[in-house]
Structure formats: C-alpha cells, structure tokens
Tab-separated table of C-alpha atoms in Angstrom:
chain	number	residue	atom	x	y	z
B	1	MET	CA	0.000	0.000	0.000
B	2	THR	CA	1.314	3.433	-0.983
B	3	GLU	CA	0.724	6.218	1.519
B	4	LYS	CA	0.980	9.944	0.828
B	5	THR	CA	2.032	12.603	3.287
B	6	PHE	CA	0.274	15.941	3.637
B	7	HIS	CA	0.857	19.065	5.696
B	8	ILE	CA	-2.322	20.613	7.063
B	9	ASN	CA	-2.200	24.171	8.435
B	10	LEU	CA	-5.230	25.491	10.315
B	11	THR	CA	-5.971	28.761	12.095
B	12	CYS	CA	-9.120	30.115	13.724
B	13	GLU	CA	-10.427	31.798	16.854
B	14	ASP	CA	-9.539	29.643	19.833
B	15	ARG	CA	-12.273	27.666	21.621
B	16	PRO	CA	-12.661	24.167	23.029
B	17	GLY	CA	-12.958	21.157	20.738
B	18	ILE	CA	-10.795	22.206	17.778
B	19	VAL	CA	-8.152	19.494	18.061
B	20	ALA	CA	-10.751	16.818	18.798
B	21	ALA	CA	-12.849	17.815	15.790
B	22	VAL	CA	-9.894	17.780	13.387
B	23	THR	CA	-8.334	14.551	14.613
B	24	THR	CA	-11.703	12.757	14.673
B	25	GLU	CA	-12.275	13.539	10.997
B	26	LEU	CA	-8.738	12.432	10.115
B	27	ALA	CA	-9.174	9.172	12.025
B	28	GLY	CA	-12.424	8.515	10.207
B	29	LEU	CA	-10.538	8.820	6.943
B	30	GLY	CA	-7.898	6.351	8.106
B	31	ALA	CA	-5.152	8.998	8.164
B	32	ASN	CA	-2.291	8.720	10.633
B	33	ILE	CA	-0.852	11.781	12.393
B	34	ALA	CA	2.942	11.774	12.022
B	35	GLU	CA	3.554	15.175	13.621
B	36	SER	CA	1.376	17.745	15.366
B	37	ASN	CA	2.119	21.297	16.547
B	38	GLN	CA	-0.246	23.856	17.981
B	39	PHE	CA	-0.153	27.343	19.510
B	40	TRP	CA	-2.699	29.598	21.194
B	41	ASP	CA	-1.950	33.322	20.937
B	42	ARG	CA	-3.582	34.656	24.076
B	43	GLN	CA	-3.334	38.280	22.945
B	44	THR	CA	-5.400	37.761	19.802
B	45	ASN	CA	-7.166	34.548	20.888
B	46	ARG	CA	-6.050	32.913	17.650
B	47	PHE	CA	-5.317	29.192	17.462
B	48	PHE	CA	-2.690	27.835	15.059
B	49	MET	CA	-2.143	24.194	14.175
B	50	ARG	CA	0.128	22.271	11.797
B	51	ILE	CA	-0.349	18.550	11.297
B	52	ALA	CA	1.672	16.174	9.131
B	53	VAL	CA	-0.453	13.163	8.203
B	54	THR	CA	-0.019	10.021	6.154
B	55	ALA	CA	-3.178	9.145	4.241
B	56	PRO	CA	-4.215	5.725	2.903
B	57	GLU	CA	-3.749	4.872	-0.754
B	58	GLY	CA	-6.230	6.689	-2.953
B	59	VAL	CA	-6.774	9.618	-0.575
B	60	GLU	CA	-5.730	12.869	-2.253
B	61	ARG	CA	-5.649	16.489	-1.126
B	62	ASP	CA	-9.262	17.151	-2.144
B	63	GLY	CA	-10.392	14.098	-0.182
B	64	LEU	CA	-8.668	15.398	2.927
B	65	LEU	CA	-10.264	18.799	2.479
B	66	ARG	CA	-13.741	17.269	2.102
B	67	ALA	CA	-13.216	15.175	5.241
B	68	LEU	CA	-12.260	18.269	7.224
B	69	GLU	CA	-15.103	20.440	5.933
B	70	PRO	CA	-17.376	19.878	8.977
B	71	ALA	CA	-14.620	21.013	11.340
B	72	ILE	CA	-13.632	23.886	9.048
B	73	ALA	CA	-17.222	25.145	8.903
B	74	ARG	CA	-17.830	24.654	12.635
B	75	PHE	CA	-14.787	26.684	13.696
B	76	ASP	CA	-14.531	29.017	10.669
B	77	MET	CA	-10.981	27.843	9.985
B	78	LYS	CA	-8.540	29.149	7.423
B	79	THR	CA	-7.031	26.014	5.946
B	80	ALA	CA	-4.068	25.123	3.737
B	81	ILE	CA	-3.204	21.564	2.689
B	82	ALA	CA	0.070	20.732	0.921
B	83	ASP	CA	0.947	17.450	-0.781
B	84	THR	CA	4.589	16.739	0.092
B	85	ALA	CA	5.011	14.693	-3.092
B	86	ARG	CA	4.929	17.955	-5.053
B	87	ARG	CA	8.283	19.759	-4.994
B	88	PRO	CA	7.808	23.500	-4.457
B	89	LYS	CA	9.067	25.694	-7.284
B	90	ILE	CA	11.253	28.668	-6.412
B	91	ILE	CA	12.773	31.687	-8.135
B	92	ILE	CA	16.037	32.969	-6.663
B	93	MET	CA	16.974	36.610	-7.178
B	94	VAL	CA	20.532	37.833	-6.679
B	95	SER	CA	22.706	40.853	-7.440
B	96	LYS	CA	26.511	40.711	-7.257
B	97	PHE	CA	27.059	38.972	-3.912
B	98	ASP	CA	26.305	35.291	-4.554
B	99	HIS	CA	27.117	33.593	-1.225
B	100	ALA	CA	23.455	33.107	-0.252
B	101	LEU	CA	22.574	31.858	-3.755
B	102	LEU	CA	25.404	29.303	-3.763
B	103	HIS	CA	24.433	28.042	-0.311
B	104	LEU	CA	20.818	27.541	-1.376
B	105	LEU	CA	21.846	25.668	-4.529
B	106	TYR	CA	24.158	23.414	-2.518
B	107	GLN	CA	21.489	22.590	0.074
B	108	ILE	CA	19.069	21.714	-2.726
B	109	ARG	CA	21.703	19.551	-4.435
B	110	VAL	CA	22.350	17.502	-1.276
B	111	GLY	CA	18.639	17.196	-0.494
B	112	TRP	CA	18.422	19.258	2.699
B	113	LEU	CA	16.142	21.679	0.862
B	114	ASP	CA	13.432	20.014	-1.203
B	115	ALA	CA	12.670	22.433	-4.016
B	116	GLU	CA	13.026	22.975	-7.752
B	117	VAL	CA	14.734	26.181	-8.856
B	118	VAL	CA	12.796	27.209	-11.943
B	119	ALA	CA	14.767	30.417	-12.558
B	120	ILE	CA	17.512	32.695	-11.294
B	121	ALA	CA	16.910	36.394	-11.906
B	122	SER	CA	19.367	39.226	-11.443
B	123	ASN	CA	20.123	42.831	-12.277
B	124	HIS	CA	23.709	41.789	-13.100
B	125	GLU	CA	25.386	39.148	-15.273
B	126	ASP	CA	27.679	37.884	-12.503
B	127	SER	CA	25.762	34.675	-11.675
B	128	ARG	CA	24.957	33.574	-15.223
B	129	SER	CA	27.780	30.996	-15.255
B	130	THR	CA	26.479	29.519	-12.002
B	131	ALA	CA	22.986	29.167	-13.462
B	132	GLU	CA	24.335	27.579	-16.642
B	133	MET	CA	26.398	25.086	-14.639
B	134	GLU	CA	23.269	24.120	-12.663
B	135	GLY	CA	21.084	24.017	-15.778
B	136	ILE	CA	18.783	26.749	-14.507
B	137	PRO	CA	17.294	29.463	-16.754
B	138	TYR	CA	18.934	32.836	-16.068
B	139	HIS	CA	17.231	36.191	-16.526
B	140	CYS	CA	19.257	39.404	-16.357
B	141	TRP	CA	17.093	42.491	-16.024
B	142	LYS	CA	18.939	45.765	-15.601
B	143	VAL	CA	16.941	47.919	-13.218
B	144	THR	CA	16.796	51.717	-13.321
B	145	LYS	CA	14.352	54.162	-11.799
B	146	ASP	CA	12.819	54.548	-15.272
B	147	ASN	CA	12.206	50.835	-16.007
B	148	LYS	CA	11.576	49.434	-12.506
B	149	GLN	CA	7.859	48.914	-13.134
B	150	GLU	CA	8.582	47.120	-16.415
B	151	GLN	CA	11.148	44.806	-14.797
B	152	GLU	CA	8.797	43.950	-11.953
B	153	ALA	CA	6.137	43.063	-14.510
B	154	LYS	CA	8.636	40.617	-16.016
B	155	LEU	CA	9.151	39.037	-12.601
B	156	LEU	CA	5.422	38.701	-12.043
B	157	ASP	CA	5.015	37.118	-15.494
B	158	LEU	CA	7.887	34.717	-14.744
B	159	PHE	CA	6.290	33.809	-11.421
B	160	LYS	CA	3.041	32.923	-13.165
B	161	GLU	CA	4.592	31.190	-16.195
B	162	THR	CA	6.807	28.904	-14.116
B	163	GLY	CA	4.125	28.148	-11.535
B	164	ALA	CA	6.524	29.321	-8.838
B	165	ASP	CA	5.519	29.091	-5.202
B	166	LEU	CA	8.202	31.306	-3.697
B	167	VAL	CA	10.626	34.110	-4.607
B	168	ILE	CA	13.857	34.291	-2.607
B	169	LEU	CA	15.840	37.520	-2.471
B	170	ALA	CA	19.320	36.077	-1.932
B	171	ARG	CA	21.036	39.449	-1.489
B	172	TYR	CA	19.065	41.012	-4.339
B	173	MET	CA	19.920	44.657	-3.864
B	174	GLN	CA	16.747	46.201	-5.251
B	175	VAL	CA	13.697	47.296	-3.267
B	176	LEU	CA	10.456	45.765	-4.502
B	177	SER	CA	7.591	48.178	-5.076
B	178	ASN	CA	4.557	48.278	-2.790
B	179	ASP	CA	2.407	46.912	-5.599
B	180	LEU	CA	4.584	43.837	-6.190
B	181	SER	CA	5.055	43.270	-2.448
B	182	ASN	CA	1.283	43.220	-1.992
B	183	ARG	CA	0.698	40.936	-4.968
B	184	LEU	CA	3.220	38.386	-3.739
B	185	TYR	CA	2.520	38.793	-0.032
B	186	GLY	CA	3.727	35.756	1.899
B	187	LYS	CA	5.557	34.445	-1.156
B	188	VAL	CA	8.783	36.500	-1.045
B	189	ILE	CA	11.552	35.940	1.513
B	190	ASN	CA	14.403	38.417	1.967
B	191	ILE	CA	17.681	38.277	3.886
B	192	HIS	CA	19.510	41.306	5.248
B	193	HIS	CA	22.149	42.152	7.810
B	194	SER	CA	20.858	42.909	11.262
B	195	PHE	CA	22.764	45.152	13.654
B	196	LEU	CA	22.173	47.133	16.787
B	197	PRO	CA	22.434	49.952	15.930
B	198	SER	CA	21.232	49.483	12.367
B	199	PHE	CA	23.632	50.499	9.621
B	200	LYS	CA	22.134	51.467	6.292
B	201	GLY	CA	23.705	52.337	2.974
B	202	ALA	CA	27.005	51.160	1.541
B	203	LYS	CA	29.355	48.788	3.379
B	204	PRO	CA	27.284	48.161	6.524
B	205	TYR	CA	29.854	45.725	7.943
B	206	HIS	CA	32.575	48.334	7.607
B	207	GLN	CA	30.320	50.838	9.371
B	208	ALA	CA	29.776	48.291	12.135
B	209	HIS	CA	33.511	47.741	12.444
B	210	GLU	CA	34.140	51.470	12.749
B	211	ARG	CA	31.561	51.706	15.542
B	212	GLY	CA	33.021	48.795	17.509
B	213	VAL	CA	29.985	46.540	17.237
B	214	LYS	CA	30.163	43.376	19.379
B	215	LEU	CA	27.344	41.388	17.729
B	216	ILE	CA	26.461	41.046	14.065
B	217	GLY	CA	23.679	39.000	12.583
B	218	ALA	CA	21.085	38.452	9.896
B	219	THR	CA	17.299	38.439	9.605
B	220	ALA	CA	15.151	36.506	7.133
B	221	HIS	CA	11.645	37.853	6.727
B	222	TYR	CA	8.694	38.045	4.386
B	223	VAL	CA	8.678	41.074	2.106
B	224	THR	CA	5.968	43.678	2.660
B	225	PRO	CA	5.541	47.306	1.552
B	226	ASP	CA	7.274	48.291	4.829
B	227	LEU	CA	10.935	48.001	3.855
B	228	ASP	CA	12.746	45.350	5.939
B	229	GLU	CA	9.874	45.262	8.426
B	230	GLY	CA	7.948	42.207	7.225
B	231	PRO	CA	7.096	39.256	9.488
B	232	ILE	CA	10.331	37.667	10.712
B	233	ILE	CA	10.967	33.976	10.058
B	234	GLU	CA	14.501	33.386	11.318
B	235	GLN	CA	17.415	35.295	12.865
B	236	GLU	CA	20.919	34.664	14.145
B	237	THR	CA	23.684	36.693	15.739
B	238	GLU	CA	27.369	36.020	16.297
B	239	ARG	CA	29.856	37.716	18.592
B	240	VAL	CA	32.703	39.687	17.040
B	241	THR	CA	35.651	41.365	18.722
B	242	HIS	CA	37.907	44.381	18.465
B	243	ALA	CA	40.681	42.121	17.117
B	244	MET	CA	38.757	41.357	13.948
B	245	THR	CA	39.170	43.375	10.768
B	246	ALA	CA	36.348	44.824	8.701
B	247	GLU	CA	36.955	42.011	6.214
B	248	ASP	CA	36.479	39.508	9.065
B	249	PHE	CA	33.146	41.153	9.792
B	250	VAL	CA	32.142	40.801	6.133
B	251	ALA	CA	33.126	37.115	6.067
B	252	THR	CA	31.206	36.402	9.263
B	253	GLY	CA	28.203	38.272	7.898
B	254	ARG	CA	28.225	36.302	4.651
B	255	ASP	CA	28.235	33.050	6.597
B	256	ILE	CA	25.368	34.070	8.882
B	257	GLU	CA	23.261	35.440	6.021
B	258	SER	CA	23.607	32.203	4.048
B	259	ARG	CA	22.645	29.982	6.971
B	260	VAL	CA	19.732	32.090	8.174
B	261	LEU	CA	18.224	32.410	4.698
B	262	ALA	CA	18.490	28.662	4.052
B	263	ARG	CA	16.817	27.849	7.377
B	264	ALA	CA	14.003	30.320	6.707
B	265	VAL	CA	13.426	28.853	3.246
B	266	LYS	CA	13.339	25.325	4.693
B	267	LEU	CA	10.785	26.331	7.320
B	268	HIS	CA	8.620	27.922	4.634
B	269	LEU	CA	8.896	24.993	2.220
B	270	GLU	CA	7.902	22.569	4.972
B	271	ASN	CA	4.849	24.724	5.775
B	272	ARG	CA	6.109	25.414	9.291
B	273	VAL	CA	5.497	29.185	9.129
B	274	MET	CA	2.069	30.711	9.693
B	275	MET	CA	1.260	34.411	9.504
B	276	ASN	CA	-0.003	36.023	12.698
B	277	GLY	CA	-0.571	39.655	11.837
B	278	HIS	CA	2.827	41.385	11.780
B	279	LYS	CA	4.422	38.313	13.350
B	280	THR	CA	4.856	34.652	12.467
B	281	VAL	CA	4.176	31.402	14.233
B	282	VAL	CA	7.082	29.075	13.423
B	283	PHE	CA	6.746	25.387	14.244
B	284	GLY	CA	10.316	24.100	14.302
C-alpha cells in the first residue's frame, strides 16, 4: 500500500474542541498523524495548528479537504493543505554577492532543501555561469528608476509562467515596489544584515567595524511594503571582537546570512510558518 504525506495548516479563533474535531475527521478517513504542533496566541485569541499526516492509498488532497469540511465550517478555519510529493518551485533573485545563492543551490543539491529552482533572476550578469552550470534558466534584467515597473512586470510574469511558489531575495539589492510586495505577499523571503544599531547604505559591515559593534547577525523575513519590516521567520547573531578586521566582519556576515536564509526557506517549504498579523508562528 502506498501512503501519501500531507501538511495541514489550520488557524481560527480559539475555543474548546478544535483538536478533537480535526483529529476525529482524520481518524475517520484512516489517516495517521505523524507530527502535530499547535499554539494559542492569548493576545489575539487565535489558534494555530500544523499537522503532518499520512493518508491511505487513494486519498488525495481534495479528499482530505472534504473530510475536514465539517470542522472547518464549525470553527470558521482558514485552511491550507500541501501534498509533500509535489516539490515547491522557487525563483532565486541575486545581485553581485552570490554567497546566499550558492548556499541555497548546494542545500538543494544535497537534499536538505526540497525544491526545484525554476529560474535565477538578477540585475547583473555575474551569476549567469552559475545558473548555466546548474542548468537553470537565467534572466538578467537591468533595473533603473525609469524601467523598474517594467522589470517587476517581467518578474510577475515569470512567477506565473513557471508556476513558482516562492521568490527568494538572496542578497538582491533592489527594493520591490509596494504593488509587487502586496501581490506576492507571503511568497517573497528576503535576507539582510541585522545590527544594533542598524547600519544602512554602503558597506554596513565596515560601518559596524568602525563603531566597535560586538554582535552582528542576519534576519530573514517576508517582504511587505514596509521596507525590511515584514514578518520575521529566522534570525541569528554572532559575537565579534575588536581584534577582527572589517573584512572579518564581512566574512562572518556572509556566513550568517547564508545559513539564516536557508533555514528560513526550509521552514517555509515545509509549511512550518504561519502568519499572525505582523508576526509569524514558526513550528520548528
């Protein structure tokens, strides 16, 4: 007998009986719960649940959804069901710094990330050879203030044509417009350096070095119209010292950025991230 695995994400107003209602319907279908995570946000009284289930042969996504309909209607749930047999399709965007791109491609190659890269897009030619070596279509779109809207339209068309599920900004040094951010809300992940205090503009690691920063880090978040203020998925910091050079800071930053972005992408691809207003619920 061939079983299929599904991820079921549910959210609704919290009240008694939610877990019992969902698990009863799944049991009636003959599905087995392989993993279950839940969270009650007391401030908003929202309930979040992620279940990984194995379903008997012949049970597909639509069958699961029909089985859960009584519980969904009873509790007014927002529901998402993902078939793990389908590999998510991703578009990676990059500018000149390719460390985060290369790390993502490596983690996909060794199977730690389960995804299909359907395209690499950039505003520079620097990563074309990498794309060609990996057999991935490469799109170079030079971006200026005069053609930004046109280039974003190309990205949106590419997203639709490839059936992509996610866009990853792997150190893509262009700000997405409010319109595109809204259209792809929850489907674009960005990585950026994260300092206290925050250093903006050119050479942030050099600025940090000049100010004697003791911690540097990175933040992976969903892109929203509020620049670098979207719901956070993953973060990491690392201690640095006065004995390190600015170049040491840069090297440490590259390493952290690559790791944090890859972890955030993995959490998203495994449907472990749920939106909770301006925040996220992340089931590790």
